Amino acid sequence: MILRLLNRACVLSGSVRLKSTLSTFFDEMGKSGIILKSATTGIFENLALEDWIHDHVDLQNRSMLLSWRNSPAVVIGRHQNPWQECNLPLMRRLGIPLARRRSGGGTVFHDFGNINMTFFISKKKYDRHRNLKVITSALKALRPDLEVAATDRFDILLNGHYKISGTAAKLGRTSAYHHCTLLCSVDRSVLSSVLKSNTSEVIKSNATPSVPSPVRNLLDVDPTLDSDTIMNAVASQYSNEFGFDGPVITVDPSHEALMPGIHKMAQDLQMWEWIYGRTPKFSVCSSLVVDDVTVKLDMDIKNGAVEQCAMEIPEDWLPSEMVNEFTSALNGSKYCPNEAAVLVAAFTRTVSVTADVAEKIHRLCAGVVSVM
Amino acid sequence: MAMCTILRCASVSLTSSLPRLSNRNALTPARLLARTCYKRALSTTTRFCAALKFTDKHEWVRVDSGVATVGISNFAQEALGDVVYCGLPEVGTKLSQSDEFGALESVKAASELYSPLTGEVTDVNDALADNPGLVNKSCYKDGWLMKMTVSIPEELDGLMDEAAYERYIKSIED
């Protein structure tokens, strides 16, 4: 097989007439297949780009491949619980953002060593195995003795054991997209520490769970398999499989004129109500130790907000009226450490308490916040 | 239960539709025929209709006492595969016809759900939270998704009845 390397990248912004959008540009191109590469490394901009293409580009007689990479981020599936899936306090300390995508599936960690690929097509021709075959064939064309294969769960395994790719998908009105990751040179120590929740044992939820798997980078088995080499190989194989050719087009998702509405889509994906508020209803049941005293905490969280909060605290440590005031302060608030801390601080200012009680409330708050 | 029917009947008076015959060249026999035919449109809108109606997105609707129950068809649940999660709207959500109201996650993908009618959500099937598989096992009965009011009853006329839906499925399967 002769690999045609698609070096002829074409940067889109310069070549589009005024009043043309990306969608009309594709229609005018007249090609049945298009390969795109994102110019940005922001997770929200890239997720918005996927959604924009899905909503606006006519995919009935056309298929598209988009490849993209992000600066470090954790991405959860549409119906997942972030408190169950990842270590939120650690992510905050490391400055790693959390995103919720619109497709289903499990939680993944992205950084520059991970390639994301999105296959856009009509609902009728939606075929994930065909898409994954593009990737495994491309890898085998680069390194014929590489043992990579897709599973029934649409993972790609290396040597029959290590996961190098996970898949998720979304079906819309008439079109669909299937996207997957590909681990080339991801920071595995960060990956394993952020994808390990610090509070999953205290959470009871029916959110879709992730299936943890041992992972490996392609670079670990072959140091010459870098992201660019792999992206070019996949693009070439995609063209072979879907029977067309053309340059890889670089798209900049910050171009609002080219993609009207994309900026708002990226903003919507960053809203607390979407990222945390869309978490399916769950309950938290935890035993905290504060000042050698055991505090039993029970909370119901709906739409990311505390629907109900109850605490069992020894009466001699903190009087029950104080406990009731504390739990009332939290009711209806966002299940969020900053918000809880602010509310409790405000509450201690409004009630007259001794310094000793104020200190206890402060430490109790720290305990409660530790599960957020 | 009283059946409320609205009959709309438009008839064109024959005398007013007769063309003027003074201009011999103006009308060919075919055109003459077309203009003298009158159209009578018959429309029946039932507020209390227990038959299933279907959308082309494979949702079904059953209206009972002004409340519409919504679910997905057998064709849809088979195509989806095992449903693992049902993302449904809040009670009180106002929906226009074709608005996205939620998503079903299955082994296949997260599939968006589109409202068959315009109205307000009055109830969602809480049983699906612990047992999303009901959508596969009993899509027309226990696997119902939500109930809503019917703001625009005429929208029901635009939906397919069971026979039309069966024909529609056959046409897309081919």
PDB file of N, CA, C and O in Angstrom, chain A residues 78-79 102-105 124 126 128 154 169-173 206-208 280 302-303, chain B residues 57 84-85 87 90 98-100 102-103 105 107-112 114 129-130 172:
ATOM      1  N   ARG A  78     -21.775  12.620  28.759  1.00  0.00           N
ATOM      2  CA  ARG A  78     -22.968  13.427  28.959  1.00  0.00           C
ATOM      3  C   ARG A  78     -23.728  13.152  30.244  1.00  0.00           C
ATOM      4  O   ARG A  78     -24.289  14.041  30.852  1.00  0.00           O
ATOM      5  N   HIS A  79     -23.792  11.893  30.642  1.00  0.00           N
ATOM      6  CA  HIS A  79     -24.625  11.531  31.791  1.00  0.00           C
ATOM      7  C   HIS A  79     -23.786  11.043  32.970  1.00  0.00           C
ATOM      8  O   HIS A  79     -24.212  10.167  33.709  1.00  0.00           O
ATOM      9  N   ARG A 102     -21.203  16.306  24.821  1.00  0.00           N
ATOM     10  CA  ARG A 102     -22.601  15.971  24.543  1.00  0.00           C
ATOM     11  C   ARG A 102     -22.788  14.519  24.125  1.00  0.00           C
ATOM     12  O   ARG A 102     -23.917  14.046  23.993  1.00  0.00           O
ATOM     13  N   SER A 103     -21.715  13.826  23.887  1.00  0.00           N
ATOM     14  CA  SER A 103     -21.845  12.419  23.529  1.00  0.00           C
ATOM     15  C   SER A 103     -21.833  11.591  24.815  1.00  0.00           C
ATOM     16  O   SER A 103     -21.529  12.098  25.893  1.00  0.00           O
ATOM     17  N   GLY A 104     -22.143  10.329  24.699  1.00  0.00           N
ATOM     18  CA  GLY A 104     -22.178   9.463  25.874  1.00  0.00           C
ATOM     19  C   GLY A 104     -20.782   9.000  26.246  1.00  0.00           C
ATOM     20  O   GLY A 104     -19.788   9.657  25.945  1.00  0.00           O
ATOM     21  N   GLY A 105     -20.718   7.850  26.910  1.00  0.00           N
ATOM     22  CA  GLY A 105     -19.415   7.247  27.186  1.00  0.00           C
ATOM     23  C   GLY A 105     -18.805   7.677  28.506  1.00  0.00           C
ATOM     24  O   GLY A 105     -19.452   8.291  29.357  1.00  0.00           O
ATOM     25  N   LYS A 124     -27.642   7.187   8.714  1.00  0.00           N
ATOM     26  CA  LYS A 124     -27.792   5.929   7.962  1.00  0.00           C
ATOM     27  C   LYS A 124     -26.471   5.197   7.822  1.00  0.00           C
ATOM     28  O   LYS A 124     -26.399   3.982   7.873  1.00  0.00           O
ATOM     29  N   TYR A 126     -23.792   5.525   9.715  1.00  0.00           N
ATOM     30  CA  TYR A 126     -23.042   5.515  10.970  1.00  0.00           C
ATOM     31  C   TYR A 126     -22.476   4.114  11.224  1.00  0.00           C
ATOM     32  O   TYR A 126     -23.213   3.146  11.338  1.00  0.00           O
ATOM     33  N   ARG A 128     -19.252   2.636  13.536  1.00  0.00           N
ATOM     34  CA  ARG A 128     -18.052   2.893  14.335  1.00  0.00           C
ATOM     35  C   ARG A 128     -16.919   1.934  14.014  1.00  0.00           C
ATOM     36  O   ARG A 128     -15.744   2.315  14.054  1.00  0.00           O
ATOM     37  N   PHE A 154     -15.708  -1.049  21.336  1.00  0.00           N
ATOM     38  CA  PHE A 154     -15.171   0.047  20.524  1.00  0.00           C
ATOM     39  C   PHE A 154     -13.964   0.715  21.174  1.00  0.00           C
ATOM     40  O   PHE A 154     -13.676   1.877  20.925  1.00  0.00           O
ATOM     41  N   ALA A 169     -20.120   8.593  21.186  1.00  0.00           N
ATOM     42  CA  ALA A 169     -20.841   9.010  19.988  1.00  0.00           C
ATOM     43  C   ALA A 169     -22.121   9.742  20.329  1.00  0.00           C
ATOM     44  O   ALA A 169     -22.653   9.617  21.432  1.00  0.00           O
ATOM     45  N   LYS A 170     -22.598  10.484  19.359  1.00  0.00           N
ATOM     46  CA  LYS A 170     -23.871  11.178  19.506  1.00  0.00           C
ATOM     47  C   LYS A 170     -24.679  11.045  18.217  1.00  0.00           C
ATOM     48  O   LYS A 170     -24.143  11.230  17.130  1.00  0.00           O
ATOM     49  N   LEU A 171     -25.958  10.711  18.395  1.00  0.00           N
ATOM     50  CA  LEU A 171     -26.860  10.618  17.245  1.00  0.00           C
ATOM     51  C   LEU A 171     -27.839  11.780  17.303  1.00  0.00           C
ATOM     52  O   LEU A 171     -28.509  11.971  18.311  1.00  0.00           O
ATOM     53  N   GLY A 172     -27.902  12.550  16.227  1.00  0.00           N
ATOM     54  CA  GLY A 172     -28.807  13.699  16.204  1.00  0.00           C
ATOM     55  C   GLY A 172     -29.999  13.419  15.323  1.00  0.00           C
ATOM     56  O   GLY A 172     -30.396  12.276  15.157  1.00  0.00           O
ATOM     57  N   ARG A 173     -30.569  14.475  14.736  1.00  0.00           N
ATOM     58  CA  ARG A 173     -31.758  14.311  13.898  1.00  0.00           C
ATOM     59  C   ARG A 173     -31.477  13.444  12.687  1.00  0.00           C
ATOM     60  O   ARG A 173     -32.134  12.453  12.443  1.00  0.00           O
ATOM     61  N   ASN A 206     -26.889   6.873  39.897  1.00  0.00           N
ATOM     62  CA  ASN A 206     -27.141   5.998  38.752  1.00  0.00           C
ATOM     63  C   ASN A 206     -26.562   6.582  37.464  1.00  0.00           C
ATOM     64  O   ASN A 206     -26.972   6.223  36.372  1.00  0.00           O
ATOM     65  N   ALA A 207     -25.598   7.467  37.614  1.00  0.00           N
ATOM     66  CA  ALA A 207     -24.950   8.055  36.433  1.00  0.00           C
ATOM     67  C   ALA A 207     -24.174   6.967  35.695  1.00  0.00           C
ATOM     68  O   ALA A 207     -23.793   5.956  36.281  1.00  0.00           O
ATOM     69  N   THR A 208     -23.927   7.179  34.414  1.00  0.00           N
ATOM     70  CA  THR A 208     -23.193   6.164  33.656  1.00  0.00           C
ATOM     71  C   THR A 208     -21.754   6.122  34.158  1.00  0.00           C
ATOM     72  O   THR A 208     -21.079   7.141  34.242  1.00  0.00           O
ATOM     73  N   PRO A 280     -26.657  13.677  36.937  1.00  0.00           N
ATOM     74  CA  PRO A 280     -27.871  13.014  37.410  1.00  0.00           C
ATOM     75  C   PRO A 280     -27.950  13.064  38.936  1.00  0.00           C
ATOM     76  O   PRO A 280     -26.928  13.086  39.616  1.00  0.00           O
ATOM     77  N   LYS A 302     -29.285  17.511  43.516  1.00  0.00           N
ATOM     78  CA  LYS A 302     -30.059  17.459  42.261  1.00  0.00           C
ATOM     79  C   LYS A 302     -29.694  18.668  41.421  1.00  0.00           C
ATOM     80  O   LYS A 302     -29.643  19.794  41.927  1.00  0.00           O
ATOM     81  N   ASN A 303     -29.423  18.418  40.131  1.00  0.00           N
ATOM     82  CA  ASN A 303     -28.981  19.491  39.223  1.00  0.00           C
ATOM     83  C   ASN A 303     -27.773  20.229  39.788  1.00  0.00           C
ATOM     84  O   ASN A 303     -27.628  21.446  39.626  1.00  0.00           O
TER      85      ASN A 303
ATOM     86  N   LYS B  57     -39.096  10.747  13.673  1.00  0.00           N
ATOM     87  CA  LYS B  57     -37.918  10.506  14.519  1.00  0.00           C
ATOM     88  C   LYS B  57     -38.183   9.307  15.437  1.00  0.00           C
ATOM     89  O   LYS B  57     -37.463   9.106  16.411  1.00  0.00           O
ATOM     90  N   VAL B  84     -28.803   2.524  28.711  1.00  0.00           N
ATOM     91  CA  VAL B  84     -28.150   2.518  30.021  1.00  0.00           C
ATOM     92  C   VAL B  84     -28.483   3.750  30.845  1.00  0.00           C
ATOM     93  O   VAL B  84     -28.290   3.776  32.054  1.00  0.00           O
ATOM     94  N   TYR B  85     -28.975   4.799  30.199  1.00  0.00           N
ATOM     95  CA  TYR B  85     -29.344   5.994  30.938  1.00  0.00           C
ATOM     96  C   TYR B  85     -30.374   6.800  30.163  1.00  0.00           C
ATOM     97  O   TYR B  85     -30.290   6.925  28.960  1.00  0.00           O
ATOM     98  N   GLY B  87     -31.861  10.547  29.973  1.00  0.00           N
ATOM     99  CA  GLY B  87     -31.744  11.944  30.377  1.00  0.00           C
ATOM    100  C   GLY B  87     -33.040  12.649  30.016  1.00  0.00           C
ATOM    101  O   GLY B  87     -33.297  12.909  28.847  1.00  0.00           O
ATOM    102  N   GLU B  90     -37.051  18.393  33.138  1.00  0.00           N
ATOM    103  CA  GLU B  90     -37.700  18.712  34.402  1.00  0.00           C
ATOM    104  C   GLU B  90     -39.183  18.915  34.154  1.00  0.00           C
ATOM    105  O   GLU B  90     -39.573  19.439  33.103  1.00  0.00           O
ATOM    106  N   SER B  98     -40.530  19.533  17.970  1.00  0.00           N
ATOM    107  CA  SER B  98     -39.169  19.301  17.468  1.00  0.00           C
ATOM    108  C   SER B  98     -38.049  19.794  18.376  1.00  0.00           C
ATOM    109  O   SER B  98     -36.888  19.603  18.056  1.00  0.00           O
ATOM    110  N   ASP B  99     -38.370  20.425  19.503  1.00  0.00           N
ATOM    111  CA  ASP B  99     -37.318  20.811  20.449  1.00  0.00           C
ATOM    112  C   ASP B  99     -36.664  19.569  21.014  1.00  0.00           C
ATOM    113  O   ASP B  99     -37.333  18.576  21.300  1.00  0.00           O
ATOM    114  N   GLU B 100     -35.372  19.685  21.253  1.00  0.00           N
ATOM    115  CA  GLU B 100     -34.675  18.576  21.898  1.00  0.00           C
ATOM    116  C   GLU B 100     -35.074  18.568  23.373  1.00  0.00           C
ATOM    117  O   GLU B 100     -34.974  19.600  24.046  1.00  0.00           O
ATOM    118  N   GLY B 102     -34.254  15.802  25.626  1.00  0.00           N
ATOM    119  CA  GLY B 102     -33.426  14.918  26.439  1.00  0.00           C
ATOM    120  C   GLY B 102     -32.604  14.016  25.551  1.00  0.00           C
ATOM    121  O   GLY B 102     -32.486  14.238  24.349  1.00  0.00           O
ATOM    122  N   ALA B 103     -32.034  12.976  26.167  1.00  0.00           N
ATOM    123  CA  ALA B 103     -31.223  12.031  25.392  1.00  0.00           C
ATOM    124  C   ALA B 103     -31.271  10.674  26.049  1.00  0.00           C
ATOM    125  O   ALA B 103     -31.380  10.556  27.271  1.00  0.00           O
ATOM    126  N   GLU B 105     -29.015   7.330  26.495  1.00  0.00           N
ATOM    127  CA  GLU B 105     -27.682   6.811  26.242  1.00  0.00           C
ATOM    128  C   GLU B 105     -27.749   5.290  26.185  1.00  0.00           C
ATOM    129  O   GLU B 105     -28.295   4.637  27.069  1.00  0.00           O
ATOM    130  N   VAL B 107     -25.573   1.661  24.387  1.00  0.00           N
ATOM    131  CA  VAL B 107     -24.244   1.209  23.981  1.00  0.00           C
ATOM    132  C   VAL B 107     -23.886   1.806  22.620  1.00  0.00           C
ATOM    133  O   VAL B 107     -22.732   1.879  22.241  1.00  0.00           O
ATOM    134  N   LYS B 108     -24.909   2.241  21.906  1.00  0.00           N
ATOM    135  CA  LYS B 108     -24.678   2.767  20.563  1.00  0.00           C
ATOM    136  C   LYS B 108     -24.163   4.203  20.592  1.00  0.00           C
ATOM    137  O   LYS B 108     -23.291   4.587  19.844  1.00  0.00           O
ATOM    138  N   ALA B 109     -24.815   5.041  21.389  1.00  0.00           N
ATOM    139  CA  ALA B 109     -24.470   6.464  21.406  1.00  0.00           C
ATOM    140  C   ALA B 109     -25.417   7.190  22.349  1.00  0.00           C
ATOM    141  O   ALA B 109     -26.359   6.606  22.862  1.00  0.00           O
ATOM    142  N   ALA B 110     -25.196   8.476  22.527  1.00  0.00           N
ATOM    143  CA  ALA B 110     -26.173   9.318  23.200  1.00  0.00           C
ATOM    144  C   ALA B 110     -27.082   9.822  22.093  1.00  0.00           C
ATOM    145  O   ALA B 110     -26.630  10.517  21.182  1.00  0.00           O
ATOM    146  N   SER B 111     -28.360   9.437  22.118  1.00  0.00           N
ATOM    147  CA  SER B 111     -29.283   9.823  21.054  1.00  0.00           C
ATOM    148  C   SER B 111     -30.237  10.876  21.554  1.00  0.00           C
ATOM    149  O   SER B 111     -30.903  10.673  22.567  1.00  0.00           O
ATOM    150  N   GLU B 112     -30.311  11.966  20.831  1.00  0.00           N
ATOM    151  CA  GLU B 112     -31.177  13.053  21.246  1.00  0.00           C
ATOM    152  C   GLU B 112     -32.640  12.651  21.068  1.00  0.00           C
ATOM    153  O   GLU B 112     -32.985  11.893  20.162  1.00  0.00           O
ATOM    154  N   TYR B 114     -36.540  14.265  20.528  1.00  0.00           N
ATOM    155  CA  TYR B 114     -37.182  15.473  20.008  1.00  0.00           C
ATOM    156  C   TYR B 114     -38.663  15.458  20.333  1.00  0.00           C
ATOM    157  O   TYR B 114     -39.342  14.467  20.143  1.00  0.00           O
ATOM    158  N   ALA B 129     -35.081   5.817  36.067  1.00  0.00           N
ATOM    159  CA  ALA B 129     -33.815   6.184  36.718  1.00  0.00           C
ATOM    160  C   ALA B 129     -33.076   4.929  37.173  1.00  0.00           C
ATOM    161  O   ALA B 129     -31.877   4.778  36.959  1.00  0.00           O
ATOM    162  N   ASP B 130     -33.815   4.020  37.798  1.00  0.00           N
ATOM    163  CA  ASP B 130     -33.189   2.784  38.263  1.00  0.00           C
ATOM    164  C   ASP B 130     -33.280   1.661  37.263  1.00  0.00           C
ATOM    165  O   ASP B 130     -32.556   0.675  37.385  1.00  0.00           O
ATOM    166  N   ILE B 172     -37.727   3.116   4.869  1.00  0.00           N
ATOM    167  CA  ILE B 172     -36.345   3.464   5.233  1.00  0.00           C
ATOM    168  C   ILE B 172     -35.472   2.227   5.369  1.00  0.00           C
ATOM    169  O   ILE B 172     -34.264   2.306   5.227  1.00  0.00           O
TER     170      ILE B 172
END
